[in-house]
Coordinates of C-alpha atoms in Angstrom, one line a residue:
M149 CA 90.5 101.0 115.9
F150 CA 91.7 102.4 112.6
M151 CA 93.9 99.4 112.0
R152 CA 90.9 97.1 112.4
Y153 CA 88.9 98.8 109.7
A154 CA 91.9 99.2 107.5
M155 CA 92.5 95.4 107.7
L156 CA 88.8 94.8 107.0
L157 CA 89.0 97.0 103.9
T158 CA 92.2 95.3 102.8
A159 CA 90.6 91.8 103.3
S160 CA 87.5 92.9 101.4
A161 CA 89.4 94.2 98.5
G162 CA 91.6 91.1 98.4
A163 CA 88.6 88.8 98.5
V164 CA 86.9 90.7 95.6
W165 CA 90.1 90.7 93.6
A166 CA 90.6 87.0 94.2
A167 CA 87.0 86.3 93.1
V168 CA 87.5 88.2 89.9
N169 CA 90.9 86.6 89.3
L170 CA 89.6 83.2 90.0
G171 CA 86.7 83.7 87.6
T172 CA 89.0 84.9 84.8
S173 CA 92.1 82.7 85.2
N174 CA 90.5 79.3 85.8
T175 CA 87.8 79.4 83.1
S176 CA 89.3 76.4 81.2
A177 CA 89.5 74.4 84.4
V178 CA 85.9 75.2 85.2
L179 CA 84.8 74.2 81.7
V180 CA 86.7 70.9 82.0
D181 CA 85.3 70.1 85.4
A182 CA 81.7 71.1 84.3
G183 CA 81.3 67.8 82.5
Q184 CA 82.1 65.7 85.6
G185 CA 78.6 66.0 87.0
G186 CA 79.4 67.8 90.3
P187 CA 79.3 71.5 91.1
S188 CA 82.7 71.3 92.9
A189 CA 84.4 73.5 90.3
N190 CA 82.6 76.6 91.5
V191 CA 82.8 75.9 95.2
S192 CA 86.0 78.0 95.7
L193 CA 84.5 80.8 93.7
W194 CA 81.4 80.8 95.9
V195 CA 83.4 80.6 99.1
V196 CA 85.6 83.6 98.1
G197 CA 82.4 85.5 97.0
G198 CA 80.8 84.7 100.4
V199 CA 83.8 86.0 102.3
A200 CA 83.9 89.2 100.2
T201 CA 80.1 89.7 100.9
V202 CA 80.4 89.3 104.6
I203 CA 83.4 91.6 104.9
T204 CA 81.8 94.2 102.7
L205 CA 78.6 94.1 104.8
S206 CA 80.6 94.4 108.0
L207 CA 82.5 97.4 106.6
G208 CA 79.2 99.0 105.4
K209 CA 77.7 98.6 108.9
F210 CA 80.7 100.3 110.3
L211 CA 80.4 103.2 107.9
I212 CA 76.7 103.7 108.7
F213 CA 76.8 103.3 112.4
G214 CA 80.4 103.7 113.7
L215 CA 82.0 106.4 111.6
P216 CA 79.7 109.3 112.5
S217 CA 80.2 108.8 116.3
M218 CA 83.9 108.3 115.8
M219 CA 84.3 111.5 113.7
G220 CA 82.1 113.4 116.2
G221 CA 84.4 112.4 119.1
W222 CA 87.5 113.3 117.0
C223 CA 86.0 116.7 116.1
R224 CA 85.1 117.4 119.7
D225 CA 88.6 116.6 120.9
N226 CA 90.4 118.5 118.1
K227 CA 88.1 121.5 117.5
S228 CA 90.8 124.1 117.8
W229 CA 93.0 122.2 115.2
A230 CA 90.0 121.9 112.9
F231 CA 89.3 125.6 113.0
T232 CA 93.1 126.4 112.6
A233 CA 93.2 124.1 109.5
G234 CA 90.0 125.7 108.1
A235 CA 91.4 129.2 108.6
G236 CA 94.7 128.2 107.0
A237 CA 92.8 126.7 104.0
L238 CA 90.7 129.9 103.6
A239 CA 93.9 132.0 103.8
Y240 CA 95.6 129.8 101.2
G241 CA 92.6 129.9 99.0
A242 CA 92.4 133.7 99.2
S243 CA 96.1 134.1 98.4
Y244 CA 95.9 131.5 95.5
L245 CA 93.0 133.3 93.9
M246 CA 94.6 136.8 94.1

């Protein structure tokens, strides 16, 4: 499950990066194609932007609806480890401040 959302995040970041790169690296080609009369120069930019939007919305939906229940299940299963880590962090903080 974690790998699925890690891949979604990677794909979203890659699509956004490609959209930014496409917009900055091909400006001269877009200007040359702009005089041809067709909007075909910006089609690839719009497709990459659409893919980035869909992936980002899917990831946002997961963060809103899926992450709290997944974290609740993990905390319920690993409550003793969470308390142990918290107690260790408090002890380390107290020794660090003294």
